[in-house]
Coordinates of C-alpha atoms in Angstrom, one line a residue:
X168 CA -12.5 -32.2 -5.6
X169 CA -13.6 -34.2 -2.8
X170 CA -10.8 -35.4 0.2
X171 CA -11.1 -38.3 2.7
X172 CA -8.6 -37.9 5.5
X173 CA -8.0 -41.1 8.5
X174 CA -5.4 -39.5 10.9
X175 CA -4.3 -42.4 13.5
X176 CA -1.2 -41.5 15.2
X177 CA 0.6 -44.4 17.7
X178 CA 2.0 -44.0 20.3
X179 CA 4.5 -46.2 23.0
X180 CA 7.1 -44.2 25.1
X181 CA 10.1 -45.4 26.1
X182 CA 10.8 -46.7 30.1
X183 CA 12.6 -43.8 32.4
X184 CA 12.8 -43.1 35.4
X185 CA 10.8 -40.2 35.0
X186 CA 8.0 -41.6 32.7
X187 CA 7.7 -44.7 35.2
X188 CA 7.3 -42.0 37.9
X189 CA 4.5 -40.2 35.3
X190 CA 2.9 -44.0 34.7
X191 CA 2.5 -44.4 38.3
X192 CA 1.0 -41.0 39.1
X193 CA -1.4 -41.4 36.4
X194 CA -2.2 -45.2 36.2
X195 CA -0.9 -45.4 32.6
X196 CA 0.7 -48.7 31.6
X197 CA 4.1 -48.4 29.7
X198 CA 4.2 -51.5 28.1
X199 CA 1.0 -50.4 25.9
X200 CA 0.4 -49.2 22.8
X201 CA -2.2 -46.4 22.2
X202 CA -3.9 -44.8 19.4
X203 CA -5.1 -41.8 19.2
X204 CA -7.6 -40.9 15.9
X205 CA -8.0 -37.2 15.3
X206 CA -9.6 -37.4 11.8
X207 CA -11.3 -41.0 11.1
X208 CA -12.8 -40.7 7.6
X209 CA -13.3 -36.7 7.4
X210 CA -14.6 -36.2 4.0
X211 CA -14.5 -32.6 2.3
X212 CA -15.1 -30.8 -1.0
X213 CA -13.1 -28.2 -2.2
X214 CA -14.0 -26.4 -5.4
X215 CA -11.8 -24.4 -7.3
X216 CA -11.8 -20.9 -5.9
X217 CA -12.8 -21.9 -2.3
X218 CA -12.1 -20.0 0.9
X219 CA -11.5 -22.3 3.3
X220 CA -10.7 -21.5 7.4
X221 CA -9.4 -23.9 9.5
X222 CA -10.1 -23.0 13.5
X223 CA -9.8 -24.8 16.6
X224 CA -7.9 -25.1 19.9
X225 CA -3.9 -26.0 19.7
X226 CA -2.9 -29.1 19.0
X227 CA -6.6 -30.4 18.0
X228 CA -4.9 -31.3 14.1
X229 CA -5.4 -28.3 12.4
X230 CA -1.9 -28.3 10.7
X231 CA -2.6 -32.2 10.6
X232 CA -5.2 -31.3 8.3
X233 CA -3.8 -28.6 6.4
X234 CA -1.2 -31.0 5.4
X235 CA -2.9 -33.7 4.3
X236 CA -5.5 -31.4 1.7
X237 CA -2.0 -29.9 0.7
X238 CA -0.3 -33.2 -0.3
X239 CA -3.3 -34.6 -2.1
X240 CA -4.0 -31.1 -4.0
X241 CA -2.4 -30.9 -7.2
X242 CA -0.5 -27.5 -8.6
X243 CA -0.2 -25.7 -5.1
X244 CA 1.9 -23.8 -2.5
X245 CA 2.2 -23.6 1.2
X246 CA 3.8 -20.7 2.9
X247 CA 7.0 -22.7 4.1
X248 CA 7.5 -23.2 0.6
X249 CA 8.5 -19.6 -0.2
X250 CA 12.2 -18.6 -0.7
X251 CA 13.3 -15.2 -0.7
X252 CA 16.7 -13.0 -1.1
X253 CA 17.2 -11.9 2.9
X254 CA 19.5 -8.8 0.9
X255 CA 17.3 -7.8 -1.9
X256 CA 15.3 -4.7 -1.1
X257 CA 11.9 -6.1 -0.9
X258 CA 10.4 -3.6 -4.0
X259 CA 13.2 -5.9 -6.0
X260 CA 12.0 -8.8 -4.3
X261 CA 8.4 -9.6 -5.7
X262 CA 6.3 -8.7 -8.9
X263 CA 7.4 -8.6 -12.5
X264 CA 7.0 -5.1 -12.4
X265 CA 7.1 -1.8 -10.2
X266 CA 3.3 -1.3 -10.2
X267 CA 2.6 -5.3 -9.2
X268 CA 5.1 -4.6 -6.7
X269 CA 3.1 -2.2 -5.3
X270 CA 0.3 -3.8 -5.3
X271 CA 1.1 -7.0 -4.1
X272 CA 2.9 -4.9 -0.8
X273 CA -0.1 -3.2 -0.7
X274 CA -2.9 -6.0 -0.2
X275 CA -0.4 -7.4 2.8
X276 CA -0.2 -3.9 4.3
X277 CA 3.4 -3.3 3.3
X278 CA 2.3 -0.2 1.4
X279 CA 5.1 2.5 3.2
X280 CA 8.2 3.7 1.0
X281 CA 10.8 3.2 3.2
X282 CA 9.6 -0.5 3.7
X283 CA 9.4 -0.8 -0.3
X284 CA 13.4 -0.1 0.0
X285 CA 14.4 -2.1 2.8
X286 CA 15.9 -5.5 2.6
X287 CA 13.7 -8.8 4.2
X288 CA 16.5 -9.4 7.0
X289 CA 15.4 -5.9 7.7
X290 CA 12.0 -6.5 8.5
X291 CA 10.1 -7.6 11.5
X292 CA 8.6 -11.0 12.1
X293 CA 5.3 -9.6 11.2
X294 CA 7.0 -7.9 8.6
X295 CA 8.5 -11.0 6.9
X296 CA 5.4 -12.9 7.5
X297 CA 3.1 -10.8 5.4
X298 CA 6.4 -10.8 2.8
X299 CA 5.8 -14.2 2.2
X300 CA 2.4 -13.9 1.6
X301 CA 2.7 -11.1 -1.3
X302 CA 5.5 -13.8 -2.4
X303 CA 3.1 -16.9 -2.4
X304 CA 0.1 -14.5 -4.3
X305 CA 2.3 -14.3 -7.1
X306 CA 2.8 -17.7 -7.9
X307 CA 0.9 -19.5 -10.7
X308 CA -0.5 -22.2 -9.2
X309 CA -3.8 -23.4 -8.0
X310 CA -4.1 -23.1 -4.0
X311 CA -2.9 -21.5 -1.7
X312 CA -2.2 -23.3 1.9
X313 CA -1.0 -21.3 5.0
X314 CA -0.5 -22.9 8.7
X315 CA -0.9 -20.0 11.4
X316 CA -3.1 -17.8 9.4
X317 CA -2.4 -14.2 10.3
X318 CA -1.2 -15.6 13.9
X319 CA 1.6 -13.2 14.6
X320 CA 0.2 -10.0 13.6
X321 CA -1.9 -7.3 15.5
X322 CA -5.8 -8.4 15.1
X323 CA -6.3 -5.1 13.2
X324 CA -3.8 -5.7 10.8
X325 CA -5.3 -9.9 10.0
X326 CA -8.2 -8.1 9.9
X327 CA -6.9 -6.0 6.9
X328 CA -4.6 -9.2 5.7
X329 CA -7.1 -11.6 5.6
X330 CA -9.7 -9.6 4.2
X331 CA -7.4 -8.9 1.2
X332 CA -6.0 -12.2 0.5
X333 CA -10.0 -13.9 0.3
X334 CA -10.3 -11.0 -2.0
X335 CA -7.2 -11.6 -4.4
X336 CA -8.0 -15.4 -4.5
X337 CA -12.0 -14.8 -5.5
X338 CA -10.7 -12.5 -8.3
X339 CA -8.4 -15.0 -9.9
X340 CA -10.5 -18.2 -9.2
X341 CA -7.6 -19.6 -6.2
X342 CA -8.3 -21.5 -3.8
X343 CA -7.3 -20.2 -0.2
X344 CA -7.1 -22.9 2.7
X345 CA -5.6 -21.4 6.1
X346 CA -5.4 -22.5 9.5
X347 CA -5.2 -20.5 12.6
X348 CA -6.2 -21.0 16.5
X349 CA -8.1 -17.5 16.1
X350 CA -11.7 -16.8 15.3
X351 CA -11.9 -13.5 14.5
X352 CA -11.5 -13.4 10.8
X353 CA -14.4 -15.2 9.6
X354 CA -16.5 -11.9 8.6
X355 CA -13.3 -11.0 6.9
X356 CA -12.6 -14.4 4.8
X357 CA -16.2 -14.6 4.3
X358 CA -15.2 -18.3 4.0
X359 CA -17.1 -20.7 1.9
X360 CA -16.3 -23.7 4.3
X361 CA -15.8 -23.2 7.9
X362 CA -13.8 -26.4 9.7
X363 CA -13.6 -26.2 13.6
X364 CA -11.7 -28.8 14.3
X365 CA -11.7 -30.1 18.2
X366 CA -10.0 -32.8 20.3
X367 CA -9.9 -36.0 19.5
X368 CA -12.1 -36.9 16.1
X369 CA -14.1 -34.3 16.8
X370 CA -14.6 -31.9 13.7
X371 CA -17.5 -29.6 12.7
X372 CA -17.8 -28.7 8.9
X373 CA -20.1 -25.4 8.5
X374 CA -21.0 -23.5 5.1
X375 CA -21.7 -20.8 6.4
X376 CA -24.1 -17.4 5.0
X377 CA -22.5 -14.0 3.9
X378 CA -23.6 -11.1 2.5
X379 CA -23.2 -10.5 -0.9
X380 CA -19.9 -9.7 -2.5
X381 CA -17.9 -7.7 -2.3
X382 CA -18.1 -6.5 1.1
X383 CA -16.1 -4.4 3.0
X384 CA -13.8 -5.3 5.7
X385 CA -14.3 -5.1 9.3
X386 CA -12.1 -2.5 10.1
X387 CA -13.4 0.1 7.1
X388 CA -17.1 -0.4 8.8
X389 CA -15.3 1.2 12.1
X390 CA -13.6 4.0 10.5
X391 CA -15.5 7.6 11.1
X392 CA -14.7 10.7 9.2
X393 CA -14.4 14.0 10.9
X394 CA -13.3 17.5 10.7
X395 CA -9.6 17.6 10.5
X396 CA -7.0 20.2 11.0
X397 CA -3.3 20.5 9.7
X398 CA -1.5 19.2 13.5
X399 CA -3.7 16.1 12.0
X400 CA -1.9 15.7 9.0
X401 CA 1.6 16.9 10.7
X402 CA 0.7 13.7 12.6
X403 CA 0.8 11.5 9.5
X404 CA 3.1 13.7 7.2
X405 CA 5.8 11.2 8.3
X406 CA 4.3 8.5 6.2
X407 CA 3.9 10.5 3.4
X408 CA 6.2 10.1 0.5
X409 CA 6.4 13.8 0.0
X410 CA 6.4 15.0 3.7
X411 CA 9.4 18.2 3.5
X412 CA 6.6 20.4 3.1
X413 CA 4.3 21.5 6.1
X414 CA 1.2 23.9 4.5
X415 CA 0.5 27.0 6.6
X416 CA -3.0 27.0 5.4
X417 CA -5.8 24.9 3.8
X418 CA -8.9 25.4 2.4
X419 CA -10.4 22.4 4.4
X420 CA -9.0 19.4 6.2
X421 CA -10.7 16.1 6.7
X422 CA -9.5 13.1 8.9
X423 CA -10.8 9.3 9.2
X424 CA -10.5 8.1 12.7
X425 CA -10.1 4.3 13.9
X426 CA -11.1 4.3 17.9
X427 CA -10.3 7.5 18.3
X428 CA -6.8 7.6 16.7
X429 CA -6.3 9.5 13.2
X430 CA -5.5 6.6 11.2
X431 CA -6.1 9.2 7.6
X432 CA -5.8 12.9 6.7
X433 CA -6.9 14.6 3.2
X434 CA -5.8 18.5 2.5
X435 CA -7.5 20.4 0.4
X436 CA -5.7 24.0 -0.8
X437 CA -6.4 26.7 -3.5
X438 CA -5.2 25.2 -7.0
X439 CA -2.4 27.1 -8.7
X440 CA -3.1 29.5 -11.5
X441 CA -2.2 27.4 -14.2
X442 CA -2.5 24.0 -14.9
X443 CA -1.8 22.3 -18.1
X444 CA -4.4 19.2 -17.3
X445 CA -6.8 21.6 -16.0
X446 CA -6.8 24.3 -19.2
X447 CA -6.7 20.4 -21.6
X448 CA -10.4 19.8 -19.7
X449 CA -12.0 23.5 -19.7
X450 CA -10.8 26.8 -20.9
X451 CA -12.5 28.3 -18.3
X452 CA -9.8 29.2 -16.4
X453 CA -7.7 30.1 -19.1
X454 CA -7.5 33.6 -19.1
X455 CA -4.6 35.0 -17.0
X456 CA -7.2 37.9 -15.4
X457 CA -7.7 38.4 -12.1
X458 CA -11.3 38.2 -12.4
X459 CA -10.7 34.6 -14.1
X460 CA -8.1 34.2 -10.8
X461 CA -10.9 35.3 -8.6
X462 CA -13.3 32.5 -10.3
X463 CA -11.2 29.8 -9.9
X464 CA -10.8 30.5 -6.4
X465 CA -14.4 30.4 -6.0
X466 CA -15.0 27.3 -8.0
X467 CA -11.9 24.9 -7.9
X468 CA -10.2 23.1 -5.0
X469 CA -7.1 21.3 -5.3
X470 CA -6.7 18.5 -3.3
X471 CA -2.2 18.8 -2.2
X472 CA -2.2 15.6 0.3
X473 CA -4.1 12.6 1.1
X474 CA -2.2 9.9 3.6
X475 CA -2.8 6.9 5.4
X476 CA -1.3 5.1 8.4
X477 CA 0.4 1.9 7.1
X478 CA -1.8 -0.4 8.7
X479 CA -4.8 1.0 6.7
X480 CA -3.8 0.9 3.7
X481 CA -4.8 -1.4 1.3
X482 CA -8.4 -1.4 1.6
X483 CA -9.9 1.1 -0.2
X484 CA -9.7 3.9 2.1
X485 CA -7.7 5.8 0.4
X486 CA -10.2 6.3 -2.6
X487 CA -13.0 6.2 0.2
X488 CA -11.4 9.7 1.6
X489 CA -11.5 11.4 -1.7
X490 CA -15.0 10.0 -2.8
X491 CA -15.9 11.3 1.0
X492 CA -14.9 14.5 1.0
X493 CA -15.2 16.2 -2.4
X494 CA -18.7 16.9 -1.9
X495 CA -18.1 18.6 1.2
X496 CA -16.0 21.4 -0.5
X497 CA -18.5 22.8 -1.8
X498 CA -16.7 23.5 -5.2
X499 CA -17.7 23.0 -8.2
X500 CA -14.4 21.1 -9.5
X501 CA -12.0 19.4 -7.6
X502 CA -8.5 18.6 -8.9
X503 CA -5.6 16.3 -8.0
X504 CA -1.8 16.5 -10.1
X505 CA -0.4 12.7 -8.1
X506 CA 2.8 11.3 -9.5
X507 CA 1.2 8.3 -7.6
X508 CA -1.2 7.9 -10.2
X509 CA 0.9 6.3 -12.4
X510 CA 1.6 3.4 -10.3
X511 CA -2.2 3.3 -8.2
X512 CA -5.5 4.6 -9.8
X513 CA -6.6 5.5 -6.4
X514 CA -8.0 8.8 -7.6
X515 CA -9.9 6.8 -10.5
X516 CA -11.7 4.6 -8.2
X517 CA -12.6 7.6 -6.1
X518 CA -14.8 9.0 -9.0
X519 CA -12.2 11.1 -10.2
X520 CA -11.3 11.2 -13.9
X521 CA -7.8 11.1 -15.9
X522 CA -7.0 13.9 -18.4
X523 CA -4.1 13.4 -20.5
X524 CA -1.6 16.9 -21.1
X525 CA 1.0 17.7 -22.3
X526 CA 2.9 19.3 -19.5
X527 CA 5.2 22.5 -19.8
X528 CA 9.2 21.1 -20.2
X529 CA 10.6 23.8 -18.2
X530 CA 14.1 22.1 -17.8
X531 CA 14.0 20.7 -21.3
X532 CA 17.7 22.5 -21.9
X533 CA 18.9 21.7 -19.0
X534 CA 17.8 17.8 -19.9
X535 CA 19.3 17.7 -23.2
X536 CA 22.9 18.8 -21.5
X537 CA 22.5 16.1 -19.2
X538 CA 21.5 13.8 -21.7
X539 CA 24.3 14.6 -23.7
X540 CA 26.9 14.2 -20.7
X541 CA 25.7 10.8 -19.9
X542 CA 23.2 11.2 -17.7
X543 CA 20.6 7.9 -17.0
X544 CA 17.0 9.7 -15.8
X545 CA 15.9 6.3 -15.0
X546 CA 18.9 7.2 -11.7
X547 CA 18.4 10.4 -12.0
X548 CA 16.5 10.9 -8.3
X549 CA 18.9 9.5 -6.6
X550 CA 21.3 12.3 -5.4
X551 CA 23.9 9.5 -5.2
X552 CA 24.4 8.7 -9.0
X553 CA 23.8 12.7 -9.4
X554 CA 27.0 13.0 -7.5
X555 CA 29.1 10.3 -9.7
X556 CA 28.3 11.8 -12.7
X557 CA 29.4 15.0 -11.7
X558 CA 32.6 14.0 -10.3
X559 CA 33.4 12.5 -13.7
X560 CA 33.0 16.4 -15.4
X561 CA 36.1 18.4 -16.0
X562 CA 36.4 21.5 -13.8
X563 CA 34.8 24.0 -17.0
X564 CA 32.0 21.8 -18.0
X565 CA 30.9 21.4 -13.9
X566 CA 31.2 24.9 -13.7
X567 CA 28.8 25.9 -16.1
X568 CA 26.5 22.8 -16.0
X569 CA 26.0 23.6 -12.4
X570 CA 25.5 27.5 -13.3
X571 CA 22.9 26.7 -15.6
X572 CA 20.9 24.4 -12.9
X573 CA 20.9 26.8 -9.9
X574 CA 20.0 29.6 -12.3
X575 CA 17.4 27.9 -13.5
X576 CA 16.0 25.2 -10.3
X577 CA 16.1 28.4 -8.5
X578 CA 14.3 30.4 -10.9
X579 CA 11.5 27.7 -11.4
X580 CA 11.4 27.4 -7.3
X581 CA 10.8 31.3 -7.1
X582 CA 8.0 31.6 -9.4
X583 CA 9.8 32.8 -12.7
X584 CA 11.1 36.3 -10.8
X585 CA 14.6 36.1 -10.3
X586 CA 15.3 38.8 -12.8
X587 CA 12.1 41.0 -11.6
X588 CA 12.5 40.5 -8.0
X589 CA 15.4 42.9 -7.8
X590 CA 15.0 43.6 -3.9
X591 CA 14.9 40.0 -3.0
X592 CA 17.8 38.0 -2.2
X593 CA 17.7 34.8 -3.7
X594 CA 19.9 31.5 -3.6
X595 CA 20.7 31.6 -6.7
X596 CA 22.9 34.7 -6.8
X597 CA 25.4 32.5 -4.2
X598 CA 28.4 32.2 -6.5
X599 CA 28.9 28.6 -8.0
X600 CA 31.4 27.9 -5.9
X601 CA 29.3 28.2 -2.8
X602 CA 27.6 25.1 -3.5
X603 CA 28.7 22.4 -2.8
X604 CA 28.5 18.9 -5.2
X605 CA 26.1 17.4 -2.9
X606 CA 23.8 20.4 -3.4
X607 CA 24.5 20.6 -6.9
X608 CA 23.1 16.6 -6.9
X609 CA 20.1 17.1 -5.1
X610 CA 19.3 20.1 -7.1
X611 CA 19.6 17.8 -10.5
X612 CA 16.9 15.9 -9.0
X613 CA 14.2 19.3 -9.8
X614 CA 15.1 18.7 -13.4
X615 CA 14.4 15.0 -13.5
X616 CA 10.8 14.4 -15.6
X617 CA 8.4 13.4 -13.6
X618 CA 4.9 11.8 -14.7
X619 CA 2.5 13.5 -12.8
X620 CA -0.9 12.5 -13.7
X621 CA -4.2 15.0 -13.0
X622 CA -7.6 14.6 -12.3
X623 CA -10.5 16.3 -12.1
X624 CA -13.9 15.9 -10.3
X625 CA -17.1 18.0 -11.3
X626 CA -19.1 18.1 -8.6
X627 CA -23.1 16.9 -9.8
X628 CA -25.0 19.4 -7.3
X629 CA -22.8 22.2 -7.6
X630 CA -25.6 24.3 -9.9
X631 CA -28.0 23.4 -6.8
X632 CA -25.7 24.4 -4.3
X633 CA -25.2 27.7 -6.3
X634 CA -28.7 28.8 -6.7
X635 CA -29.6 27.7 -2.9
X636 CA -26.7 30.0 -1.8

């Protein structure tokens, strides 16, 4: 589609005092009119799927032109054009489902639970900014146009954003026009149009060379992965979504560092006797012997934590860590059990592979009681609705419901010994009345089902690595 664009703006002030005293300083007439041209017969093609950056100095009519390719473009949408629910938790707010919730945050760097639950008037400028954009990427239109590209937000994170967005567009066949006074992002648009647009008429149009695609974004080509310890993932546990736990030891610990700050952290432990994914994939280690034990502790790593910092995520590096680092175990199988895998593949992309299982119900009792007393699992988690529901219960049937699930929550959490174990003192044998309902509520959250997905990794050199040793 090709766009001609004549830009004459007109100007004649009004007489002051103080622009006579400006007039006189400067030797401007009043009583003229002047015309200034900013774009006089700029021609430009756009064709579908175009990535198109708009740089110059401020005020030199890059918005100008922005808004003219906008209003003569059919079937698109600028960034002013967004609305949004300021009270809507901004998961809620975007997507037609949870996982294209996710990954719409994701690819603007919004990829941080406690952000997926907080409202937009609880965000940050920045915050809101990259809001809208997730917003506008889910539109079904043609184009995309957005005035002050990326202008508010660190250069690290445009980095990240703008790299994303080119990438979004390409896959779907949109067309991306944006405008910003900054230069830096061009190796991360890898645009197919460069405008640098001056003062006065003066405008340079530049197709510029890339590398093939797909290429990786600035940022990732500065990461470096080193040796890591557990104070490096203490230092990140924060942003993890399951961080209550802190590991006394590890097997090894890896960490990806961005200028010399830890910006990633992957913990590898020993994998648990008995997996249900692992036995579905091999029966190898199916033999409850300690021999069998002593094999799988030779042969199997499980991998227990892998986190980001916020502002990396979204790039690949989390895939990147795992595909890293499983080599340098040493083992011949490495395994995962993620219930983020049901909402990002990221263990998938990282050369892993899915098994399906059918896992061991060890609250399916417990379950059918709730069930049968009301209870919603898709609320279930939330120690809120727990305690509702149980204020609804008659004395008796909250007495033994909430026998039955610190018998058993406790039993599970102690390994299955609480009737072997005679010497050790365990929570559950507090009496019933001990706990309180908010305990009892958070402990209902253990029974919830949880889709947990594992993967397995079998490590192509490990026969080498065994006969070398």
């Amino acid at each position: 589609m090709e766009f001609t664009v004549n830009r004459h703006y007109a100007m004649q002030t009004i007489t002051t005092p103080r622009t006579l005293a400006i007039a006189e300083a400067f030797g401007v007439s009043l009583d003229d009119q002047y015309t200034f041209t900013v774009f006089d017969n700029f021609t430009l093609t756009v064709a579908p799927g175009d990535i198109i950056y708009i740089t110059g100095d401020s005020g030199s009519g890059k918005s100008t032109l922005l808004r003219e390719l906008h209003a003569a473009h059919p079937n698109v949408l600028a960034a002013h054009e967004i609305t949004v629910d300021p009270e809507a938790p901004i998961i809620e707010s975007v997507g037609h489902n949870t996982p294209q919730a996710v990954q719409l945050l994701t690819i603007v760097g919004l990829n941080d639970a406690f952000l997926f639950l907080r409202k937009y008037r609880e965000l940050s400028d920045g915050q809101k900014y990259r809001f809208m954009l997730a917003k506008m990427l889910e539109a079904d239109v043609e184009a995309f146009f957005i005035d002050e590209f990326c202008s508010i937000l660190d250069r690290d994170t445009a980095k990240i954003v703008a790299f994303n967005m080119q990438k979004v567009c390409r896959k779907n066949g949109k067309t991306l026009v944006v405008a910003t006074a900054h230069t830096d992002l061009e190796a991360d648009l890898s645009p197919d149009v460069v405008i640098r647009k001056g003062l006065g008429s003066n405008v340079q149009t530049l197709y510029p060379w890339h590398p093939p695609l797909p290429h990786r974004c600035t940022v990732e080509a500065e990461i470096t992965l080193e040796p890591g310890t557990l104070r490096d993932y203490k230092a990140l546990s924060r942003f993890h979504y399951r961080n209550d736990k802190m590991f006394r030891s590890a097997q090894h610990v890896f960490k990806y560092t961005h200028r010399g700050q830890t910006v990633g952290v992957i913990v590898y432990q020993n994998p648990p006797l008995a997996l249900a994914g692992r036995n579905a994939w091999t029966d190898r280690y199916r033999a409850a012997t300690s021999e069998v034990a002593r094999l799988l502790n030779q042969e199997v790593t499980m991998i227990t934590r892998v986190v980001l910092h916020p502002k990396y995520r979204g790039i690949g590096l989390g895939a990147r860590l795992i595909r890293d680092t499983m080599p340098l175990t040493g083992k011949r199988y490495v395994e995962m059990l993620t219930t983020m895998g049901t909402v990002n593949p990221f263990a998938e992309k990282a050369g892993m592979t899915r098994v399906p299982y059918t896992p061991f119900e060890k609250f399916k009792k417990l379950r059918a009681q709730l069930r049968l007393l009301g209870w919603d699992f898709t609320f279930g988690s939330s120690v809120a609705y727990n305690l509702e529901k149980l204020n609804t219960l008659d004395p008796d049937t909250y007495r033994l419901l909430a026998t039955d699930i610190i018998k058993q929550v406790y039993n599970a959490k102690d390994g299955g010994t609480m009737s072997v174990n005679k010497g050790h003192k365990q929570a559950w044998r507090r009496k019933v009345d001990e706990f309180s309902k908010e305990e009892v509520a958070k402990l209902i959250k253990d029974v919830m089902p949880r889709e947990r997905a594992y993967y397995i990794w079998e490590n192509p050199e490990y026969k080498t690595m065994a006969l070398t040793s």
